[in-house]
Amino acid sequence: MCGISGVVGEGNVIPVLFESIRNLEYRGYDSCGMAVLGGNDIAVRKNTGGVDEVNQKERLTALQGSAGISHTRWATHGRVTAANAHPHLSYDGRFAVVHNGIINNYQELKTLLKAQGVEFQSETDTEVVAHLLANAYLEFGTVEDALRAVLKQLDGTYALAVISPHQPDHIYAVRGGSPLVLGLSPQRNFAASDVNAFLPFTRKAVYLEDGEMAVLTPQGYTLSRLADGALVTRPPQMIEWDAETSRKGGYSHYMLKEIFDQPHTLTNALHIPRVEIAALAQSIQQARSTTLMGVGTTYFVGLLGQYAFSQLAGVLVQVISSDEFPEVAVVGPGDLVVAVSQSGETYDTRSAVELAKTSGARTAAIVNVMGSTLSRLVDQVIMQGSGPEICVVSTKAALSQMLVLVRTALELGLANGRLTPQAHNAWLADLDAFPDQLQKTLNEMSGFVRNLAEKTAHFQNWLFMGRGIYYPMAMEAALKMKEVTYLHVEGIPAGFLKHGTLALVDEHFATLAFFPPKAATRLHQQTLAAVEEVKARSGPVFGIYQENDHEAAQILDGGIALPVLPAGVAPLMSLVVAQLFSYFAALKLGRAIDKPRNLAKSVTVG
Ligand code: GLU
């Protein structure tokens, strides 16, 4: 994710362009840049850092012009460097491009361009677009036609804004999988990632659909379909939100927005190139031992990973909480330590990785923030590409990390012969289908989850339990629930119940049971038995189960019946429902959901 903004208008638009990109900074903030049309040239200024920092370094606001584009980056391809910051210029300096998204086939295109003698200035996927435009312009003679031709060659996701002195006072904007919206006013027109860019200047907006191109001038705009050039008419709408609501995409909290972002962020995790996943699997295969490491939510991500590696690849990996790593880990040359972190700055995880390195172990990381300390520290890194997570409690970042570990386990299972190619492909197909199923379930089930959360909000104590792979789900769900509701919530493997925890149960002590699909007969029976034990002590029990599970439905005091899903993705679906449950419970209790008391987003101290 990143922010892009372009403005074209009468007179000097740069102060407005600068403010518009600053308003998008929450979408990504590792580097920033601006390109402005002046006479026959394009001036580009860019550097690493947040918008104000880059302005101080590069004096963005000293630029002048009546058309410009800008970008605040959340790097996916290429390190966080000034050269990799956007905008990117074509080899002839006649096109400047900003991009939000990922060009999957950029390596191929780069190889072709290099063969023609084009020199690349950055490591990004984006730069190919600028050079391709220069080539296509020679062939087609107009910016618009050049853009159409280039887009046919791109595979991936994009929102692009382009300027060129070939067509002064014009901004070209296209959408293919990443958001883009026009802001319209008599003085100037905008093309931006979201309405925050221009809300202080205009509330009149036109949202682009995928496969559409907008051409903006100071006086107006045209909208057309990329495929056949047909003009599109779409009446503008007036945005009534205040700036804060708008940053949350209309959701009342970032937590809810980020829960609903998950179909998209999972798709990003599914698009991480297979070679990267296979390389991590290979490191695990070659290692004497593998340790997964995280702390808080990422510890539970690791725990999920442990089950995935055992079940899919027949390889038992250890999971250690980063804070305890120095006390318990025994690693050295030949061992692999895989750290999981959203921010890549978590002190406990960073110092544990440093320790592992000093001991001679190989290190790897799954991280969301490119350029973060952890991503630079390790031998091997997978960038999960979930975009900024603003809510203090992690939802979308954690779920994507789980998916990355499941993909890695599948790759390892294939490599070591534990999985046949057919089984491996069947699994991948289930994963691929998951984002759509999740979207549907989120749309259809939220009301039910809210009802259940409101109905049960008076309970002060909770037990979340699950067996097998539902145990890490119950643990992570319990952590989520305590973080946002401040209630006492214990997560346990359901098998623990009769070995102690049952002593807590009475009619005031609520339980949430995570049911596996009925097809997992043994686990299912064990979960039912645990629920019976609680019920026998008058404990109210709620559950997350599949809709064909009549036994669960009958015994529970309430719950959420989910569609029947393949075994590989069903646990992830339960977790999303539990995230929503925590959110609605916290809402009912009036908690500070996005910034719960006593917590910080990234714990950078020991
Ligand atoms: N893939 C591009 C890059 O890494 C754009 C990332 C973004 O959306 O900010 O530079």
Coordinates of C-alpha atoms and ligand atoms in Angstrom, one line a residue:
M1 CA 0.0 0.0 0.0
C2 CA 1.1 3.5 -0.6
G3 CA -0.4 6.9 -1.3
I4 CA -0.4 8.6 -4.7
S5 CA -1.7 12.0 -5.6
G6 CA -1.7 14.1 -8.7
V7 CA -3.0 17.7 -9.1
V8 CA -3.5 19.8 -12.2
G9 CA -4.9 23.3 -12.0
E10 CA -4.6 27.0 -12.7
G11 CA -1.4 28.6 -11.5
N12 CA 1.0 26.9 -9.1
V13 CA -0.5 23.7 -7.6
I14 CA 2.5 22.6 -5.6
P15 CA 1.4 23.8 -2.1
V16 CA -1.9 21.8 -2.8
L17 CA 0.0 18.8 -4.1
F18 CA 2.2 18.8 -1.0
E19 CA -0.7 19.0 1.4
S20 CA -2.5 16.2 -0.5
I21 CA 0.4 13.8 -0.2
R22 CA 0.8 14.6 3.4
N23 CA -2.8 13.7 4.0
L24 CA -2.0 10.2 2.6
E25 CA 1.1 9.6 4.7
Y26 CA -0.8 7.1 6.9
R27 CA -0.9 4.8 3.8
G28 CA 2.9 4.4 3.7
Y29 CA 5.8 6.5 4.9
D30 CA 9.2 5.1 4.2
S31 CA 10.0 7.5 1.4
C32 CA 8.3 10.3 -0.6
G33 CA 8.7 12.2 -3.8
M34 CA 7.2 14.6 -6.3
A35 CA 7.4 15.2 -10.0
V36 CA 6.4 18.5 -11.6
L37 CA 5.9 19.6 -15.2
G38 CA 7.8 22.7 -16.0
G39 CA 8.0 23.9 -19.6
N40 CA 9.5 21.0 -21.6
D41 CA 10.9 19.2 -18.6
I42 CA 10.0 17.2 -15.5
A43 CA 11.6 18.1 -12.2
V44 CA 11.8 15.1 -9.7
R45 CA 12.6 15.4 -6.1
K46 CA 12.5 12.4 -3.8
N47 CA 14.2 10.8 -0.8
T48 CA 13.7 8.4 2.1
G49 CA 11.6 9.4 5.2
G50 CA 8.2 10.7 5.9
V51 CA 6.6 13.6 3.9
D52 CA 7.8 16.4 6.1
E53 CA 11.3 14.9 6.5
V54 CA 11.6 14.6 2.7
N55 CA 10.4 18.1 2.3
Q56 CA 13.1 19.3 4.6
K57 CA 15.7 17.4 2.8
E58 CA 14.6 18.1 -0.8
R59 CA 12.5 21.3 -0.5
L60 CA 9.6 19.8 -2.4
T61 CA 7.5 22.8 -1.7
A62 CA 10.0 25.0 -3.5
L63 CA 9.0 23.4 -6.8
Q64 CA 6.5 25.3 -9.0
G65 CA 4.2 24.1 -11.7
S66 CA 0.6 23.7 -12.7
A67 CA 0.7 19.9 -12.9
G68 CA 2.4 17.4 -10.6
I69 CA 2.3 13.9 -9.1
S70 CA 3.5 12.7 -5.8
H71 CA 3.9 9.5 -3.8
T72 CA 4.5 8.3 -0.3
R73 CA 5.9 4.8 -0.5
W74 CA 5.4 1.5 1.3
A75 CA 8.1 -0.4 -0.4
T76 CA 7.4 -3.9 -1.8
H77 CA 10.1 -4.3 -4.4
G78 CA 13.5 -2.8 -3.7
R79 CA 14.9 -1.4 -0.6
V80 CA 14.0 1.9 1.1
T81 CA 16.4 4.2 -0.8
A82 CA 16.2 7.6 -2.5
A83 CA 16.6 5.9 -5.9
N84 CA 13.8 3.5 -5.2
A85 CA 11.4 6.3 -4.0
H86 CA 8.8 7.3 -6.6
P87 CA 8.3 9.1 -9.0
H88 CA 10.4 7.2 -11.6
L89 CA 11.5 8.7 -14.8
S90 CA 11.7 7.1 -18.2
Y91 CA 15.2 6.9 -19.8
D92 CA 14.4 9.9 -22.0
G93 CA 13.1 11.9 -19.1
R94 CA 9.8 12.5 -20.8
F95 CA 7.6 10.4 -18.5
A96 CA 7.3 10.4 -14.7
V97 CA 5.3 7.6 -13.0
V98 CA 4.0 7.0 -9.5
H99 CA 2.6 3.6 -8.7
N100 CA 0.7 1.8 -6.0
G101 CA 0.8 -2.0 -6.3
I102 CA 3.0 -4.7 -7.6
I103 CA 4.0 -5.5 -11.2
N104 CA 4.4 -9.3 -11.1
N105 CA 6.2 -9.6 -14.4
Y106 CA 8.6 -6.8 -14.0
Q107 CA 11.7 -9.0 -14.1
E108 CA 10.8 -10.2 -17.6
L109 CA 10.1 -6.7 -18.8
K110 CA 13.3 -5.4 -17.2
T111 CA 15.3 -8.0 -19.0
L112 CA 13.8 -7.0 -22.3
L113 CA 14.4 -3.3 -21.7
K114 CA 18.0 -3.9 -20.5
A115 CA 18.6 -5.9 -23.7
Q116 CA 17.6 -2.7 -25.6
G117 CA 20.2 -0.8 -23.6
V118 CA 17.9 0.9 -21.0
E119 CA 19.8 1.6 -17.8
F120 CA 17.8 1.2 -14.6
Q121 CA 18.1 3.7 -11.8
S122 CA 16.2 1.7 -9.2
E123 CA 15.4 -1.8 -7.9
T124 CA 11.6 -1.3 -8.1
D125 CA 9.1 -3.1 -10.1
T126 CA 7.6 0.3 -11.0
E127 CA 10.5 1.7 -13.1
V128 CA 9.7 -0.6 -16.1
V129 CA 6.4 1.3 -16.6
A130 CA 8.2 4.6 -17.2
H131 CA 10.6 3.1 -19.7
L132 CA 7.9 1.2 -21.5
L133 CA 5.9 4.4 -21.9
A134 CA 8.9 6.1 -23.6
N135 CA 9.1 3.2 -26.0
A136 CA 5.4 3.0 -26.7
Y137 CA 5.2 6.8 -27.3
L138 CA 7.6 6.4 -30.1
E139 CA 5.4 3.8 -31.6
F140 CA 1.9 5.3 -30.9
G141 CA 2.5 9.0 -30.8
T142 CA 0.1 10.0 -28.0
V143 CA 0.5 9.6 -24.3
E144 CA -3.0 8.0 -24.0
D145 CA -2.3 5.4 -26.6
A146 CA 1.1 4.7 -25.2
L147 CA -0.4 4.1 -21.8
R148 CA -3.0 1.7 -23.2
A149 CA -0.3 -0.2 -25.0
V150 CA 1.9 -0.5 -21.9
L151 CA -0.9 -1.6 -19.6
K152 CA -1.5 -4.6 -21.9
Q153 CA 2.0 -5.7 -21.1
L154 CA 1.6 -5.5 -17.3
D155 CA 0.6 -8.3 -15.1
G156 CA -0.1 -7.3 -11.5
T157 CA -1.9 -4.7 -9.5
Y158 CA -1.6 -1.0 -10.0
A159 CA -2.9 2.5 -9.6
L160 CA -0.7 4.7 -11.7
A161 CA -0.4 8.5 -12.2
V162 CA 1.7 9.7 -15.1
I163 CA 2.8 13.1 -16.4
S164 CA 4.7 14.0 -19.5
P165 CA 5.8 17.2 -21.3
H166 CA 4.4 15.6 -24.4
Q167 CA 1.1 16.7 -23.1
P168 CA 1.5 19.6 -20.7
D169 CA -1.2 20.3 -18.1
H170 CA -2.5 16.7 -18.3
I171 CA -2.4 14.0 -15.7
Y172 CA -3.1 10.4 -16.7
A173 CA -4.4 8.0 -14.0
V174 CA -5.3 4.3 -14.4
R175 CA -6.6 1.8 -12.1
G176 CA -6.0 -2.0 -12.1
G177 CA -6.5 -3.5 -8.7
S178 CA -5.3 -0.6 -6.5
P179 CA -7.6 2.2 -5.5
L180 CA -7.9 5.5 -7.3
V181 CA -10.4 8.3 -7.0
L182 CA -10.7 11.7 -8.7
G183 CA -11.4 14.9 -6.8
L184 CA -13.0 17.7 -8.8
S185 CA -13.2 21.4 -8.3
P186 CA -13.3 24.6 -10.4
Q187 CA -9.7 25.5 -9.5
R188 CA -8.0 22.1 -9.8
N189 CA -8.6 18.4 -10.3
F190 CA -7.0 15.5 -8.4
A191 CA -6.3 11.9 -8.9
A192 CA -5.4 10.1 -5.7
S193 CA -5.4 6.8 -3.8
D194 CA -8.2 8.0 -1.5
V195 CA -10.3 11.0 -0.8
N196 CA -8.1 12.1 2.2
A197 CA -5.8 13.6 -0.4
F198 CA -8.3 16.3 -1.4
L199 CA -11.0 16.5 1.2
P200 CA -9.7 19.9 2.4
F201 CA -10.1 21.2 -1.1
T202 CA -13.1 19.4 -2.5
R203 CA -15.7 16.8 -1.6
K204 CA -16.7 16.1 -5.1
A205 CA -15.4 12.7 -6.1
V206 CA -15.5 10.1 -8.8
Y207 CA -14.2 6.6 -8.0
L208 CA -12.5 4.7 -10.8
E209 CA -13.2 1.1 -11.5
D210 CA -10.5 -1.4 -12.5
G211 CA -9.6 -1.2 -16.1
E212 CA -10.4 2.6 -16.4
M213 CA -8.3 5.6 -17.3
A214 CA -8.8 9.2 -16.4
V215 CA -7.3 12.1 -18.2
L216 CA -7.3 15.3 -16.1
T217 CA -6.8 18.9 -17.1
P218 CA -7.3 22.1 -15.2
Q219 CA -10.8 22.4 -16.7
G220 CA -12.1 18.9 -16.4
Y221 CA -11.6 15.2 -17.0
T222 CA -12.5 12.3 -19.2
L223 CA -13.0 8.7 -18.1
S224 CA -12.6 5.8 -20.4
R225 CA -12.4 2.0 -20.5
L226 CA -8.9 0.8 -21.2
A227 CA -10.0 -2.2 -23.1
D228 CA -11.8 -0.4 -26.0
G229 CA -11.4 3.3 -25.2
A230 CA -15.2 3.7 -24.7
L231 CA -16.0 6.8 -22.7
V232 CA -17.5 6.2 -19.2
T233 CA -19.9 8.6 -17.6
R234 CA -20.2 8.3 -13.8
P235 CA -21.9 11.1 -11.8
P236 CA -19.6 12.5 -9.1
Q237 CA -20.6 11.9 -5.5
M238 CA -20.3 14.2 -2.5
I239 CA -18.1 12.8 0.3
E240 CA -19.8 13.6 3.6
W241 CA -17.1 12.1 5.8
D242 CA -14.8 14.0 8.1
A243 CA -11.1 13.4 7.5
E244 CA -10.8 10.9 10.3
T245 CA -13.7 8.7 9.2
S246 CA -12.3 8.9 5.7
R247 CA -8.9 7.7 6.7
K248 CA -10.7 4.6 8.1
G249 CA -12.3 4.1 4.8
G250 CA -15.7 4.8 6.3
Y251 CA -15.3 2.1 9.1
S252 CA -15.7 3.3 12.6
H253 CA -12.3 1.9 13.7
Y254 CA -9.0 0.9 12.1
M255 CA -9.4 -2.5 13.7
L256 CA -12.7 -3.1 11.8
K257 CA -11.2 -1.7 8.6
E258 CA -8.2 -3.9 8.9
I259 CA -10.3 -7.0 9.6
F260 CA -12.2 -6.2 6.4
D261 CA -8.9 -5.6 4.6
Q262 CA -8.0 -9.2 5.0
P263 CA -9.3 -10.7 1.8
H264 CA -7.0 -8.2 0.1
T265 CA -4.0 -8.7 2.3
L266 CA -4.3 -12.4 2.0
T267 CA -4.3 -12.1 -1.8
N268 CA -1.1 -10.1 -1.4
A269 CA 0.4 -12.9 0.7
L270 CA -0.7 -15.5 -1.9
H271 CA 1.1 -13.4 -4.6
I272 CA 4.4 -13.4 -2.8
P273 CA 6.6 -15.1 -5.5
R274 CA 6.8 -18.8 -5.1
V275 CA 10.6 -18.7 -5.4
E276 CA 10.8 -16.7 -2.2
I277 CA 8.6 -19.2 -0.3
A278 CA 10.5 -22.1 -1.7
A279 CA 13.8 -20.5 -0.7
L280 CA 12.6 -20.4 2.9
A281 CA 11.4 -24.0 2.7
Q282 CA 14.8 -25.0 1.4
S283 CA 16.6 -23.3 4.3
I284 CA 14.4 -25.2 6.6
Q285 CA 15.0 -28.5 4.8
Q286 CA 18.8 -27.9 5.0
A287 CA 18.8 -26.8 8.6
R288 CA 19.7 -29.1 11.4
S289 CA 16.9 -27.5 13.4
T290 CA 14.4 -24.7 12.8
T291 CA 13.0 -22.4 15.5
L292 CA 10.1 -20.1 14.8
M293 CA 10.2 -17.1 16.9
G294 CA 7.8 -14.2 17.7
V295 CA 6.3 -12.6 20.7
G296 CA 2.6 -11.8 21.6
T297 CA 0.5 -12.4 18.5
T298 CA 3.5 -13.4 16.4
Y299 CA 4.3 -16.1 18.9
F300 CA 0.9 -17.6 18.2
V301 CA 1.5 -17.1 14.5
G302 CA 4.6 -19.3 15.1
L303 CA 2.6 -21.8 17.0
L304 CA 0.2 -22.1 14.0
G305 CA 3.3 -22.6 11.9
Q306 CA 4.5 -25.4 14.1
Y307 CA 1.2 -27.3 13.4
A308 CA 1.4 -26.6 9.7
F309 CA 5.0 -27.9 9.4
S310 CA 4.2 -31.0 11.4
Q311 CA 1.1 -31.8 9.5
L312 CA 2.0 -30.8 6.0
A313 CA 5.7 -31.5 5.9
G314 CA 6.3 -34.0 8.7
V315 CA 8.9 -31.7 10.2
L316 CA 8.7 -30.7 13.9
V317 CA 9.9 -27.1 14.3
Q318 CA 10.3 -25.5 17.7
V319 CA 8.5 -22.3 18.6
I320 CA 10.0 -20.0 21.2
S321 CA 8.7 -16.7 22.4
S322 CA 11.3 -14.1 21.5
D323 CA 11.6 -12.8 25.1
E324 CA 12.5 -16.2 26.4
F325 CA 14.8 -17.1 23.5
P326 CA 18.0 -16.0 25.3
E327 CA 17.1 -18.3 28.2
V328 CA 16.1 -21.4 26.4
A329 CA 17.4 -21.5 22.9
V330 CA 20.3 -23.7 22.0
V331 CA 21.2 -22.8 18.4
G332 CA 24.4 -22.6 16.5
P333 CA 25.9 -23.1 13.0
G334 CA 23.6 -25.3 10.9
D335 CA 20.5 -24.2 12.8
L336 CA 17.8 -21.8 11.4
V337 CA 15.9 -19.2 13.3
V338 CA 12.8 -17.7 11.6
A339 CA 11.5 -14.5 13.2
V340 CA 8.0 -13.2 12.7
S341 CA 7.3 -9.5 13.2
Q342 CA 4.9 -7.0 11.9
S343 CA 7.0 -3.9 12.5
G344 CA 10.4 -5.5 12.2
E345 CA 11.4 -3.4 15.2
T346 CA 10.2 -5.5 18.1
Y347 CA 13.0 -5.3 20.6
D348 CA 12.7 -8.8 22.0
T349 CA 12.7 -10.4 18.5
R350 CA 15.5 -8.2 17.2
S351 CA 17.7 -8.9 20.1
A352 CA 17.0 -12.7 19.9
V353 CA 17.9 -12.6 16.2
E354 CA 21.1 -10.8 17.0
L355 CA 21.9 -13.5 19.6
A356 CA 21.1 -16.2 17.1
K357 CA 23.5 -14.6 14.6
T358 CA 26.2 -14.3 17.2
S359 CA 25.8 -18.0 17.9
G360 CA 26.3 -18.7 14.2
A361 CA 22.8 -19.7 13.3
R362 CA 21.2 -18.8 9.9
T363 CA 18.4 -16.3 10.3
A364 CA 15.3 -15.5 8.3
A365 CA 12.3 -13.2 8.9
I366 CA 8.7 -12.7 7.8
V367 CA 8.1 -9.0 8.2
N368 CA 5.6 -6.4 7.1
V369 CA 7.7 -3.2 7.1
M370 CA 10.4 -3.2 4.5
G371 CA 13.6 -1.5 5.5
S372 CA 12.9 -2.3 9.1
T373 CA 15.8 -3.3 11.4
L374 CA 14.8 -6.9 11.4
S375 CA 14.5 -7.1 7.6
R376 CA 18.0 -5.8 7.3
L377 CA 19.4 -8.0 10.0
V378 CA 18.5 -11.4 8.7
D379 CA 20.1 -13.6 6.0
Q380 CA 16.7 -14.1 4.3
V381 CA 13.5 -12.1 4.4
I382 CA 10.0 -12.5 3.2
M383 CA 8.0 -9.2 2.9
Q384 CA 4.4 -10.1 3.5
G385 CA 3.0 -6.9 1.9
S386 CA 0.0 -6.3 4.2
G387 CA 0.4 -2.5 4.1
P388 CA 0.4 -0.3 7.2
E389 CA -1.5 -1.7 10.1
I390 CA -2.7 1.3 12.2
C391 CA -4.7 -0.4 14.9
V392 CA -2.5 -1.3 17.8
V393 CA -3.8 -4.9 17.9
S394 CA -2.7 -6.9 15.0
T395 CA -5.3 -8.6 12.7
K396 CA -4.4 -8.5 9.0
A397 CA -0.7 -8.7 9.5
A398 CA -1.0 -11.8 11.7
L399 CA -3.3 -13.6 9.4
S400 CA -1.0 -13.0 6.4
Q401 CA 2.0 -14.2 8.4
M402 CA 0.0 -17.4 9.1
L403 CA -0.7 -17.8 5.4
V404 CA 3.0 -17.3 4.6
L405 CA 3.9 -20.1 7.0
V406 CA 1.3 -22.4 5.6
R407 CA 2.6 -21.8 2.1
T408 CA 6.1 -22.5 3.3
A409 CA 5.0 -25.7 5.0
L410 CA 3.3 -26.8 1.7
E411 CA 6.5 -26.1 -0.2
L412 CA 8.6 -28.0 2.3
G413 CA 6.1 -30.9 2.2
L414 CA 6.4 -31.0 -1.6
A415 CA 10.1 -30.8 -1.5
N416 CA 10.6 -33.6 1.0
G417 CA 8.0 -35.9 -0.6
R418 CA 5.5 -35.7 2.3
L419 CA 3.0 -34.2 -0.1
T420 CA 2.3 -35.4 -3.6
P421 CA 2.2 -32.7 -6.3
Q422 CA -1.6 -33.4 -6.5
A423 CA -2.1 -32.9 -2.8
H424 CA 0.1 -29.8 -2.9
N425 CA -1.9 -28.3 -5.7
A426 CA -5.2 -29.1 -4.1
W427 CA -4.0 -27.2 -1.0
L428 CA -2.9 -24.3 -3.0
A429 CA -6.3 -24.2 -4.8
D430 CA -8.0 -24.1 -1.4
L431 CA -5.8 -21.2 -0.3
D432 CA -6.4 -19.3 -3.6
A433 CA -10.2 -19.6 -3.1
F434 CA -10.0 -18.4 0.5
P435 CA -9.9 -14.6 0.1
D436 CA -13.3 -14.7 -1.8
Q437 CA -14.9 -17.0 0.8
L438 CA -13.6 -14.7 3.5
Q439 CA -15.1 -11.7 1.9
K440 CA -18.4 -13.4 1.6
T441 CA -18.4 -14.6 5.1
L442 CA -17.4 -11.1 6.5
N443 CA -20.3 -9.6 4.5
E444 CA -22.8 -12.2 5.6
M445 CA -21.8 -13.0 9.2
S446 CA -20.8 -9.7 10.8
G447 CA -24.3 -9.1 12.1
F448 CA -24.5 -12.5 13.7
V449 CA -21.1 -12.0 15.3
R450 CA -22.1 -8.6 16.6
N451 CA -25.3 -10.1 18.2
L452 CA -23.3 -12.8 19.9
A453 CA -20.8 -10.3 21.2
E454 CA -23.5 -8.0 22.6
K455 CA -25.4 -10.9 24.1
T456 CA -22.3 -12.1 26.0
A457 CA -20.7 -8.7 26.8
H458 CA -21.6 -9.0 30.5
F459 CA -19.2 -11.9 31.2
Q460 CA -16.1 -10.8 33.0
N461 CA -14.2 -14.0 32.5
W462 CA -13.6 -16.1 29.5
L463 CA -12.0 -19.3 28.5
F464 CA -11.1 -19.8 24.8
M465 CA -10.2 -23.3 23.9
G466 CA -9.4 -25.5 20.9
R467 CA -7.6 -28.7 20.0
G468 CA -5.1 -29.4 17.3
I469 CA -4.5 -26.5 15.0
Y470 CA -7.5 -24.8 16.7
Y471 CA -5.4 -24.4 19.8
P472 CA -3.1 -21.7 18.3
M473 CA -6.3 -20.1 17.0
A474 CA -7.9 -20.1 20.5
M475 CA -4.7 -18.6 22.0
E476 CA -4.4 -15.8 19.5
A477 CA -8.1 -15.1 19.7
A478 CA -7.9 -14.9 23.5
L479 CA -5.0 -12.5 23.3
K480 CA -7.0 -10.3 20.9
M481 CA -10.0 -10.4 23.2
K482 CA -8.0 -9.3 26.2
E483 CA -6.2 -6.6 24.3
V484 CA -9.3 -4.8 23.2
T485 CA -11.9 -5.7 25.9
Y486 CA -9.6 -5.6 29.0
L487 CA -11.5 -8.7 30.1
H488 CA -9.9 -11.7 31.7
V489 CA -9.6 -14.2 28.8
E490 CA -7.6 -17.4 29.1
G491 CA -6.6 -19.4 26.0
I492 CA -5.9 -23.1 26.5
P493 CA -5.6 -26.3 24.5
A494 CA -9.0 -27.9 25.2
G495 CA -7.2 -31.0 26.5
F496 CA -5.9 -28.9 29.5
L497 CA -9.4 -28.3 30.8
K498 CA -9.7 -31.3 33.0
H499 CA -6.2 -31.0 34.2
G500 CA -6.9 -27.8 36.2
T501 CA -8.7 -25.0 34.4
L502 CA -12.1 -26.7 35.0
A503 CA -11.8 -25.5 38.6
L504 CA -12.6 -21.9 37.4
V505 CA -15.9 -22.9 35.7
D506 CA -19.3 -21.8 37.1
E507 CA -22.4 -20.2 35.6
H508 CA -20.6 -16.8 35.4
F509 CA -17.5 -18.1 33.6
A510 CA -18.0 -18.1 29.8
T511 CA -16.3 -20.4 27.3
L512 CA -15.7 -20.0 23.6
A513 CA -14.9 -23.3 21.9
F514 CA -13.2 -23.4 18.5
F515 CA -14.7 -26.4 16.6
P516 CA -12.8 -28.2 13.9
P517 CA -14.8 -29.5 10.9
K518 CA -16.8 -32.7 11.6
A519 CA -14.5 -34.5 9.2
A520 CA -11.7 -34.2 11.7
T521 CA -13.5 -36.9 13.7
R522 CA -11.1 -37.3 16.6
L523 CA -10.5 -33.6 17.2
H524 CA -14.2 -32.9 16.8
Q525 CA -15.1 -35.6 19.4
Q526 CA -12.5 -34.3 21.8
T527 CA -13.7 -30.7 21.5
L528 CA -17.3 -31.8 22.1
A529 CA -16.2 -33.7 25.1
A530 CA -14.5 -30.6 26.5
V531 CA -17.6 -28.6 26.0
E532 CA -19.6 -31.3 27.8
E533 CA -17.3 -31.0 30.8
V534 CA -17.8 -27.3 31.0
K535 CA -21.6 -27.7 30.6
A536 CA -21.7 -30.3 33.4
R537 CA -20.3 -27.5 35.7
S538 CA -23.1 -25.1 34.6
G539 CA -20.6 -23.1 32.5
P540 CA -22.2 -21.2 29.5
V541 CA -20.4 -22.3 26.3
F542 CA -20.4 -20.5 23.0
G543 CA -18.7 -21.7 19.9
I544 CA -17.4 -21.1 16.4
Y545 CA -18.4 -24.1 14.3
Q546 CA -19.3 -25.2 10.8
E547 CA -23.0 -25.1 9.8
N548 CA -23.3 -28.9 9.2
D549 CA -22.2 -29.5 12.8
H550 CA -25.6 -30.3 14.4
E551 CA -24.0 -31.7 17.5
A552 CA -22.1 -28.5 18.2
A553 CA -25.2 -26.4 17.5
Q554 CA -27.3 -28.5 19.9
I555 CA -25.0 -28.4 22.9
L556 CA -23.9 -24.8 22.7
D557 CA -25.6 -21.8 24.3
G558 CA -25.0 -19.8 21.2
G559 CA -22.4 -19.4 18.5
I560 CA -21.4 -18.7 15.0
A561 CA -22.2 -21.3 12.3
L562 CA -19.7 -20.9 9.4
P563 CA -19.9 -22.3 5.9
V564 CA -18.2 -25.6 5.5
L565 CA -14.7 -25.0 4.2
P566 CA -11.6 -27.1 3.4
A567 CA -9.6 -28.2 6.5
G568 CA -6.7 -26.0 5.5
V569 CA -8.5 -22.7 5.6
A570 CA -11.2 -23.4 8.1
P571 CA -9.0 -22.5 11.2
L572 CA -8.1 -19.1 9.6
M573 CA -11.8 -18.4 9.1
S574 CA -12.4 -19.2 12.8
L575 CA -9.7 -16.7 13.7
V576 CA -11.2 -13.9 11.7
V577 CA -14.6 -14.5 13.3
A578 CA -12.9 -14.3 16.7
Q579 CA -11.2 -11.1 15.7
L580 CA -14.7 -9.6 14.8
F581 CA -16.1 -11.0 18.1
S582 CA -13.4 -9.2 20.1
Y583 CA -14.1 -6.0 18.1
F584 CA -17.8 -6.0 18.8
A585 CA -17.4 -7.0 22.4
A586 CA -15.0 -4.0 22.9
L587 CA -17.4 -1.8 21.0
K588 CA -20.2 -2.7 23.3
L589 CA -18.0 -2.1 26.4
G590 CA -16.9 1.3 25.0
R591 CA -13.2 0.5 24.9
A592 CA -10.5 2.5 23.1
I593 CA -10.4 0.0 20.4
D594 CA -7.6 1.3 18.1
K595 CA -5.4 2.3 21.0
P596 CA -6.2 0.0 24.0
R597 CA -4.9 1.2 27.3
N598 CA -1.3 0.3 28.3
L599 CA -0.4 -1.0 24.8
A600 CA 1.9 0.3 22.0
K601 CA 1.9 -0.8 18.4
S602 CA 5.5 -1.6 18.2
V603 CA 7.3 -2.6 21.4
T604 CA 10.8 -1.4 20.7
V605 CA 12.0 -1.5 24.3
G606 CA 13.3 -4.5 26.4
Ligands
GLU1 N1 5.8 -1.9 -5.8 C1 6.2 -0.5 -5.7 C2 7.5 -0.3 -4.9 O1 7.9 -1.1 -4.2 C3 5.1 0.3 -5.1 C4 4.8 0.0 -3.7 C5 3.7 0.9 -3.2 O2 2.6 0.6 -3.4 O3 4.1 1.8 -2.4 O4 8.1 0.7 -5.1

